Every structure is written in structure tokens, then in C-alpha cells.
Coordinates of C-alpha atoms in Angstrom, one line a residue:
Chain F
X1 CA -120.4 -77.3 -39.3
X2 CA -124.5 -77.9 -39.5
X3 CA -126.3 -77.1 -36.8
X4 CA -127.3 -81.2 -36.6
X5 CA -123.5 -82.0 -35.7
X6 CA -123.8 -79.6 -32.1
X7 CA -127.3 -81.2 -31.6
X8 CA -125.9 -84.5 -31.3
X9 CA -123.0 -83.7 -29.1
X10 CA -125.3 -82.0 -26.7
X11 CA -128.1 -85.6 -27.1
X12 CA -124.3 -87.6 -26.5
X13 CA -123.7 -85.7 -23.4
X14 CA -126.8 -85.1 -22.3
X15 CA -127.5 -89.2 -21.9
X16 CA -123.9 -89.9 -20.6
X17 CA -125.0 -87.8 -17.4
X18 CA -128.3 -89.5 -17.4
X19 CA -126.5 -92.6 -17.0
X20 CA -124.4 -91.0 -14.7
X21 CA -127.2 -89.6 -12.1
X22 CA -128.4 -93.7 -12.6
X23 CA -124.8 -95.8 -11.7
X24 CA -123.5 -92.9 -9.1
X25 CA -123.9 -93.1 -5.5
X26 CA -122.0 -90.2 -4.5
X27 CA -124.1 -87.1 -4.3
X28 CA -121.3 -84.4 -5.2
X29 CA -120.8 -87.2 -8.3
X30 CA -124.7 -86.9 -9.1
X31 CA -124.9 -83.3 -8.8
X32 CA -121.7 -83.3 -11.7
X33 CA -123.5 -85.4 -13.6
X34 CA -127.2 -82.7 -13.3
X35 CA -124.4 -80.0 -14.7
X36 CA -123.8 -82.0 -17.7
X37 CA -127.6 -82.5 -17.9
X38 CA -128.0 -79.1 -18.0
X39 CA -125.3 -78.0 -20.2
X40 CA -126.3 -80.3 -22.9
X41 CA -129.2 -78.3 -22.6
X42 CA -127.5 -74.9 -22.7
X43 CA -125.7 -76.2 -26.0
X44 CA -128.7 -77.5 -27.9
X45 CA -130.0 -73.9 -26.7
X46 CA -127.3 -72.0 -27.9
X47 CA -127.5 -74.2 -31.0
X48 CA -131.4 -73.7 -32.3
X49 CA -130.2 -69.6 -31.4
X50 CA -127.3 -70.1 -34.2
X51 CA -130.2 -71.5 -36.6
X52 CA -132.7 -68.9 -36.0
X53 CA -130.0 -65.9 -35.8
X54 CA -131.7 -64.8 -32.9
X55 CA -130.4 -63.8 -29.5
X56 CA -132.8 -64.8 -27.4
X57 CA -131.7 -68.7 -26.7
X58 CA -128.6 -67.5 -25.6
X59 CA -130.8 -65.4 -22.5
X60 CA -132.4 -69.0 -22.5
X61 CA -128.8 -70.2 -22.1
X62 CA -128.1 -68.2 -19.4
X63 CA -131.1 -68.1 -17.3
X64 CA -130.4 -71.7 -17.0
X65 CA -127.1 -71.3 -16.2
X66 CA -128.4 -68.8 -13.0
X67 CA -130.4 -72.0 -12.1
X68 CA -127.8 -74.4 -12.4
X69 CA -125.9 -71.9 -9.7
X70 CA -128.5 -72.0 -7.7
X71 CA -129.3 -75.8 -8.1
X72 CA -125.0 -76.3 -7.0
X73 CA -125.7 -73.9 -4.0
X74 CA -128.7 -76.1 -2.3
X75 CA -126.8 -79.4 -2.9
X76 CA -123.4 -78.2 -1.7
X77 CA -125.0 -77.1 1.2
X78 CA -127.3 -80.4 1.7
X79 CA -123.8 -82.2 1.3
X80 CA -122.2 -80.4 4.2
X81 CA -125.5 -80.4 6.4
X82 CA -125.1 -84.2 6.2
X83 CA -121.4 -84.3 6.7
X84 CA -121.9 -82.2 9.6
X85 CA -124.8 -84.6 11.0
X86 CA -121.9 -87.5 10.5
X87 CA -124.2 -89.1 8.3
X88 CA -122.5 -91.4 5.5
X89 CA -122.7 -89.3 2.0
X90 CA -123.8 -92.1 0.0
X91 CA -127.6 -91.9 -1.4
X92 CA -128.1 -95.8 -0.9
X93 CA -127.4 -95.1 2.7
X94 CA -129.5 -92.0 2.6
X95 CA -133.2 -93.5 2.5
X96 CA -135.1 -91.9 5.1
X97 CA -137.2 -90.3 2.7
X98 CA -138.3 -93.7 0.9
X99 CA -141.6 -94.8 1.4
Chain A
X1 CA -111.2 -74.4 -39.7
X2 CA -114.3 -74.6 -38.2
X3 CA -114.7 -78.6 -39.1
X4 CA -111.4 -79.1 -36.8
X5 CA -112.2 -76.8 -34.2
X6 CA -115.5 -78.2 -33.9
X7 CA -114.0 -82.3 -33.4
X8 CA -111.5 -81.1 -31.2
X9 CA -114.1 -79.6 -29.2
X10 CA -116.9 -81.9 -29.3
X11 CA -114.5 -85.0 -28.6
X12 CA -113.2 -82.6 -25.2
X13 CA -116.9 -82.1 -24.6
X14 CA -117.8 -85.9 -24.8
X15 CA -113.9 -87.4 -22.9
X16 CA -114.7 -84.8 -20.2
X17 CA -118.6 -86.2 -20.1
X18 CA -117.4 -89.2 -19.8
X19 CA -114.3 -88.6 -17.3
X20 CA -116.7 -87.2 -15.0
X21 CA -119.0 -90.4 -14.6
X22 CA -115.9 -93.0 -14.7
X23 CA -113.8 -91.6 -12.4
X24 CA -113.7 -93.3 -8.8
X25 CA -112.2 -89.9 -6.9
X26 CA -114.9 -87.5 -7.1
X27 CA -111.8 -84.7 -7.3
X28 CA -110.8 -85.9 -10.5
X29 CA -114.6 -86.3 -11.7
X30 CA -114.4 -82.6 -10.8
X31 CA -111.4 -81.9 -13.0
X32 CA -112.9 -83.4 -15.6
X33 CA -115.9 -81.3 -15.6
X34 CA -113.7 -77.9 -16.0
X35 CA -112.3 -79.7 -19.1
X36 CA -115.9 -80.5 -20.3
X37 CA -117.0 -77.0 -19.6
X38 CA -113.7 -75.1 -21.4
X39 CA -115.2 -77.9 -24.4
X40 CA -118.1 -76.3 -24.7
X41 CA -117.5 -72.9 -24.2
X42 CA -114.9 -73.5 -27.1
X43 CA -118.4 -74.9 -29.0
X44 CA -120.0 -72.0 -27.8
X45 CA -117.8 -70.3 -29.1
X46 CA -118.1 -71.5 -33.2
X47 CA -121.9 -70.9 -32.5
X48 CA -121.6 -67.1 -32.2
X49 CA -121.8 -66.8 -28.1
X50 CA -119.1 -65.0 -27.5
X51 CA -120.5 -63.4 -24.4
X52 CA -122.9 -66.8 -23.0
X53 CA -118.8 -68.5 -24.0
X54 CA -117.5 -65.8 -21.6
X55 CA -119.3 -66.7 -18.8
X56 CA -119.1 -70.2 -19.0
X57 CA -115.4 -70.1 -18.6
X58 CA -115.5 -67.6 -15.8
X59 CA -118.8 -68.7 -13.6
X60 CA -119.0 -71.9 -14.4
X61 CA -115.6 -73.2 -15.0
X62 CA -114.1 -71.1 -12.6
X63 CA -116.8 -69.9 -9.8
X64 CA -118.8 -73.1 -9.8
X65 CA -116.0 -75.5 -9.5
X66 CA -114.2 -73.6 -7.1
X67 CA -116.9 -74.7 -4.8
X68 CA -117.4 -78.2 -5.8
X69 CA -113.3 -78.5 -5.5
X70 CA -113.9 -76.8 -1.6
X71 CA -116.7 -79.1 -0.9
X72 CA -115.0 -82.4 -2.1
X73 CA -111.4 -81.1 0.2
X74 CA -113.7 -80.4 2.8
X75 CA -115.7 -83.0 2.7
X76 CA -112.6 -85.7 2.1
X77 CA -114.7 -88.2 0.0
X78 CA -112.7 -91.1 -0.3
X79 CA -112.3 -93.3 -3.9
X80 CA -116.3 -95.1 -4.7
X81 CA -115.4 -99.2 -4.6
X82 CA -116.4 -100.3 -8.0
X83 CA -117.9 -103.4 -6.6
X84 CA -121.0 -101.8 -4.7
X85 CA -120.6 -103.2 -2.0
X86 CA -123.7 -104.2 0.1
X87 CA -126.1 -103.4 -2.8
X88 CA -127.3 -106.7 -4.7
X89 CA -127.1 -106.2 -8.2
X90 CA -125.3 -103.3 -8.4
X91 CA -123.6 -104.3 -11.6
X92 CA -127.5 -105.1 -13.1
X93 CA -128.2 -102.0 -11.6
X94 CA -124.9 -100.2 -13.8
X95 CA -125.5 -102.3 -16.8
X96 CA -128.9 -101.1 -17.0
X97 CA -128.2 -97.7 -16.4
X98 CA -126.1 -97.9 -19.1
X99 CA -128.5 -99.1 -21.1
X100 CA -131.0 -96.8 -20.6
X101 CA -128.4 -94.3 -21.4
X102 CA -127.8 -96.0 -25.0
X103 CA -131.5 -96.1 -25.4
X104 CA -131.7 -92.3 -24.9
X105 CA -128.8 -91.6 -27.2
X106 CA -130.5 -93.4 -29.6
X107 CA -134.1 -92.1 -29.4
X108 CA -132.7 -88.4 -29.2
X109 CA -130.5 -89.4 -32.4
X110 CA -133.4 -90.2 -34.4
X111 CA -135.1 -87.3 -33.4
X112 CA -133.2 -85.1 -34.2
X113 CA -131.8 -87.0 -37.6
X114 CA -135.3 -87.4 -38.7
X115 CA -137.0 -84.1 -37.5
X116 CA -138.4 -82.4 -40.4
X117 CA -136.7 -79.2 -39.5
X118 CA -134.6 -78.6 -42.6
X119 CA -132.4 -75.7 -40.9
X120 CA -131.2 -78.2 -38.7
X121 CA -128.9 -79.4 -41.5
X122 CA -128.0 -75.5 -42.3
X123 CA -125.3 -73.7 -41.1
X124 CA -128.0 -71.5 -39.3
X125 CA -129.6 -67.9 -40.6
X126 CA -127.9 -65.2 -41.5
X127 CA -127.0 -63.1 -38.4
X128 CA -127.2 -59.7 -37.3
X129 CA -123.6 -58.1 -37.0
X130 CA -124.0 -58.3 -32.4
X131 CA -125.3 -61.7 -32.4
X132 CA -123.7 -62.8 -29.2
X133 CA -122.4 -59.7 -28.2
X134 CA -122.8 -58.5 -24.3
X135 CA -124.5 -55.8 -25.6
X136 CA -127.3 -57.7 -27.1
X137 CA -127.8 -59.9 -24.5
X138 CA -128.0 -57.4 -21.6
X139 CA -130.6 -55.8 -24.0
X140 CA -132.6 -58.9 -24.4
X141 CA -132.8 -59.0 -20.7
X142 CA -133.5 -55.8 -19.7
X143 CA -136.3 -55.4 -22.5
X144 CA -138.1 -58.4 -23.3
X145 CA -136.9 -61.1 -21.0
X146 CA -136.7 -58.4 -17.7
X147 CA -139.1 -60.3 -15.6
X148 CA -137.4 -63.7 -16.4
X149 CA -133.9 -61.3 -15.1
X150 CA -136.0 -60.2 -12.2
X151 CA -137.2 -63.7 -11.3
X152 CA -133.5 -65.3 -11.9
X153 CA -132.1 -62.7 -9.3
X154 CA -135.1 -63.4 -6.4
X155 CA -134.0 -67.2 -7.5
X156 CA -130.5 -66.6 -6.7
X157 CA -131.1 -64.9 -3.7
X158 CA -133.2 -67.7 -2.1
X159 CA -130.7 -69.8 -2.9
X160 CA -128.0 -67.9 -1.1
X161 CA -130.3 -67.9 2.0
X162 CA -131.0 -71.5 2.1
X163 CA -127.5 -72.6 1.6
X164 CA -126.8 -70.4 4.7
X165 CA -129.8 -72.1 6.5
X166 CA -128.5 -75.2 5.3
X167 CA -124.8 -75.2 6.4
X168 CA -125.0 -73.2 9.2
X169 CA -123.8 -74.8 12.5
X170 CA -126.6 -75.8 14.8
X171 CA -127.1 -73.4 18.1
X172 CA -124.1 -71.1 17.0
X173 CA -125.1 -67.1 17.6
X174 CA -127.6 -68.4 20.4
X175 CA -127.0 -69.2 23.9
X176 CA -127.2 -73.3 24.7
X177 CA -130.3 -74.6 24.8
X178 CA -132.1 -71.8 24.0
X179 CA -135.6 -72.8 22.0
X180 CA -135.6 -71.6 18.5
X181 CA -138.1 -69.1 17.0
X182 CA -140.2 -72.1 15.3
X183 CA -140.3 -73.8 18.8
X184 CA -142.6 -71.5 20.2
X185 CA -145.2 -72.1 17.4
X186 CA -144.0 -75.6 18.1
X187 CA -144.9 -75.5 21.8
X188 CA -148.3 -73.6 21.0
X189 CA -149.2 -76.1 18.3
X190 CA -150.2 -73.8 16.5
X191 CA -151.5 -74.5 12.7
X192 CA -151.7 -78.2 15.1
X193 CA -154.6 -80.7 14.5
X194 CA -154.2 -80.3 18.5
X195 CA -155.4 -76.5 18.3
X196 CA -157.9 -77.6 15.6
X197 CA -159.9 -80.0 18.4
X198 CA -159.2 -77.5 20.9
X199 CA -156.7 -79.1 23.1
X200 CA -156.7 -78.0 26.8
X201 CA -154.5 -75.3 27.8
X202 CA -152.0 -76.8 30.0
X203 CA -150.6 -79.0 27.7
X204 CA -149.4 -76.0 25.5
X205 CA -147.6 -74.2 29.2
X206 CA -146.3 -77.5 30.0
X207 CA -144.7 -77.9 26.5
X208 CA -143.3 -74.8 27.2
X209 CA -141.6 -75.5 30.1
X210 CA -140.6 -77.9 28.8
X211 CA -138.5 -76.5 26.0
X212 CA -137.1 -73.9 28.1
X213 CA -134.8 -76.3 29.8
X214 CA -131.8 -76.8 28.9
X215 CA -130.8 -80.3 28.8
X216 CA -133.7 -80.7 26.0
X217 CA -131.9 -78.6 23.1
X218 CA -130.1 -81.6 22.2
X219 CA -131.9 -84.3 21.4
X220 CA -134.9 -82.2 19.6
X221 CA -134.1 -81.8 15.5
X222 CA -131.8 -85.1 15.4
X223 CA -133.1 -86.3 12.5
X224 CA -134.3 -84.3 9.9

């Protein structure tokens, strides 16, 4: 298959979870949808590595993969801080922060 | 071979996509993800990855959403109403987002269909015989990308700390009511606009005191 096909699956799912982060209200639901985001990433990575024969976007691929960890460890824990406040886990509700 | 592997693939990779922003229990939005991921390490997988494929299945699909499944038991988050309720326009709200995903699709279609990058209609470069192998990649990292390693593994470990800050129980390992280490800065003021102007001593003793009862822990850091 050409390189072109694996971009577009990775532009496909890469604007489904933009769409997602947009409609979602649930935060676990948003931080799914920031995975796909990223993936799409890691597969248009590991795609222009195929077309160069070249290792080195698949250390891209996994460097963002380390940050993706770290990005799910900070929101998991933000989502139980604000389960154990009793606070309602919905980011409509959740608008302190708005200016 | 490769054609049919590919659309089995890519058609997992876009139903799982999919599953995981249409489905009203976050669980099974959750579940779907695992079946996106296995996707696209199978993807990964035709594009010569073997070891990035590896550890897709087993960190992401496996570590990863171990934790998101423990969160969402833990958590018990119920079924989202479609109908939003309380939030005018929340279906304007969903058909745009929609829309703005189309739009995106179909910007990032026509760059990439109309890039002038010819090897994007290739079937890439000729390839080293380790491309993708565990032993190319660890020596990728531990040669030319070390301090990108380096920086990945201080990244990780701040992130293990402030998850722990994070979820940690408030007051637990420390007697009730005792002030915590930043309320003695706090009470000080210092780095305050308060110490700036020079604010009368007292005020600073007082504060003190103040904190150092024991009926005040409970109120102080309610919101946050």
C-alpha cells in the first residue's frame, strides 16, 4: 500500500477525535479522544519513517507515546481529585476557571 | 496481502475512532479504544515497526487502559444523556463540532493529496535490513536522540509525582489540623505584595496562630 493510503487514515482519525474533544462532556471521554489525537499522530509518524527508510520517526513515535503516558497520568489523577472533592465530572459544570 | 491487511486494519482503526466518541458509557468508549489501538499496531505493523507495534499493544493497549478501565470502575460514571441537558444548543453545539471535524478531514485530505511530495505515493525507500528492530531503536535513543530519552524519563517522573500530589487524600500521614508546609510561607506572606509594602509584624504572628488551630484545617484549600 502507498504511504498516502496510512496518511489518510491517520488525517480520518485524527479529526474524528477532534470532533470528539468538541461534542464530549465527560473528561475521561475527552482525554480518549486526546489519545486518538495523538495516535493519528504516531501513525503519520511512523508513516513519513516508512518513506524515508529511516528509524528515527519511530523514536519520534515513541517519545510521544512517553508523553501521552504522562498526559493519561495528570488527567486520571485530576479526575479522581475531583471525584474526591464530590464535584460533578462534567466540564460544562466545571467552569471555575472561565473568565 | 498487504492491500487486505491494510482495509481490515484501517477500517478497525477508524470503527474503533469512531466507537470511542459515540458511545454513551464511557466503559465501552474505553473498549473501543483497545480495539483502535490493536488497529493500529496491526498498521504499524505493515509499516516496518515491529518494536514501536510491540509496545503499543503492551503499554498502550494493555498498561494505559488498564487505568482508564480502573478509573472509570472507580469513578462509576454513569451513561452521558444524549440530549444535553441544561446546555442551550447543545445539538448546534454537536452539529458544529461535527462540522468542524468534516472541515478538518477535508483540509488535511487535500494536503496531503496535493502535497508535492512524490514519495508519498511510493511504497517508501528501500530499507535497511533492522528497520524497526529493538535494536535500532534503543540505538537511536541512546546515541542521537539521548537527551530527548533523558528528558522523556524526567517527564515521566514528574508525572508520577503529580499524579501522587493529585490523588492523594487530603490530611492523611499528618495529624488533624496540622498546617501544611506551604502554610507557613502562607502565614509569613512571604513572596506577598504584603511583605513587598512592609506589612507590620503582628499580622504575620497572628496569622500564625491562627493556622495552628485546629478547627481551621477544614475550611482552608476548599476550592481549588
Amino acid at each position: 500500500m502507498n504511504i498516502g493510503w496510512y496518511l489518510a487514515v491517520s488525517a480520518l482519525v485524527f479529526c474524528i477525535g477532534a470532533a470528539g474533544v468538541l461534542t464530549r462532556r465527560n473528561p475521561v471521554v475527552i482525554l480518549l479522544c486526546l489519545e486518538l489525537m495523538l495516535n493519528a499522530g504516531n501513525l503519520a509518524l511512523i508513516g513519513f519513517a516508512r518513506m524515508w527508510g529511516n528509524s528515527q520517526g519511530q523514536v519520534f513515535a515513541m517519545i510521544v507515546m512517553v508523553v501521552a503516558a504522562c498526559e493519561v497520568t495528570i488527567g486520571l489523577g485530576l479526575i479522581v481529585a475531583i471525584y474526591r472533592r464530590r464535584l460533578p465530572i462534567d466540564v460544562d459544570e466545571l467552569r471555575e476557571l472561565q473568565g | 496481502m498487504a492491500a487486505v491487511l491494510f482495509f481490515i486494519a484501517g477500517i478497525g482503526a477508524v470503527a474503533g475512532a469512531i466507537g470511542v466518541i459515540s458511545a454513551r458509557n464511557p466503559f465501552y468508549s474505553v473498549l473501543a479504544l483497545v480495539a483502535h489501538l490493536i488497529s493500529l499496531a496491526a498498521l504499524f505493523l505493515l509499516l516496518r515497526a515491529e518494536f514501536v507495534a510491540a509496545a503499543q499493544v503492551i503499554v498502550y493497549a494493555g498498561a494505559v487502559m488498564v487505568l482508564y478501565v480502573f478509573v472509570v470502575s472507580y469513578v462509576g460514571l454513569r451513561d452521558e444523556p444524549w440530549h444535553t441537558m441544561g446546555a442551550p444548543g447543545g445539538a448546534a453545539l454537536r452539529g458544529g463540532a461535527a462540522l468542524f471535524g468534516g472541515a478538518l478531514a477535508v483540509e488535511l485530505m487535500i494536503a496531503l493529496l496535493g502535497t508535492g511530495l512524490r514519495a508519498v505515493d511510493s511504497r517508501g525507500a528501500g530499507y535497511v535490513p533492522g528497520f524497526g528492530s529493538p535494536g535500532q531503536i534503543g540505538d537511536l535513543l541512546l546515541t542521537k536522540f539521548l537527551f530527548a530519552f533523558e528528558l522523556a524519563s524526567f517527564l515521566l517522573l514528574i508525572a508520577a509525582v503529580g499524579a501522587v500530589v493529585l490523588a492523594r487524600r487530603r490530611g492523611e500521614g499528618e495529624p488533624e489540623g496540622a498546617p501544611e508546609a506551604t502554610s507557613v510561607i502562607e502565614a509569613l506572606r512571604l513572596g506577598s505584595m504584603a511583605e513587598a509594602v512592609g506589612a507590620p509584624a503582628s499580622t504575620a504572628a497572628t496569622r500564625l496562630a491562627e493556622l495552628n488551630e485546629p478547627d481551621q484545617g477544614e475550611g482552608r484549600g476548599g476550592g481549588w
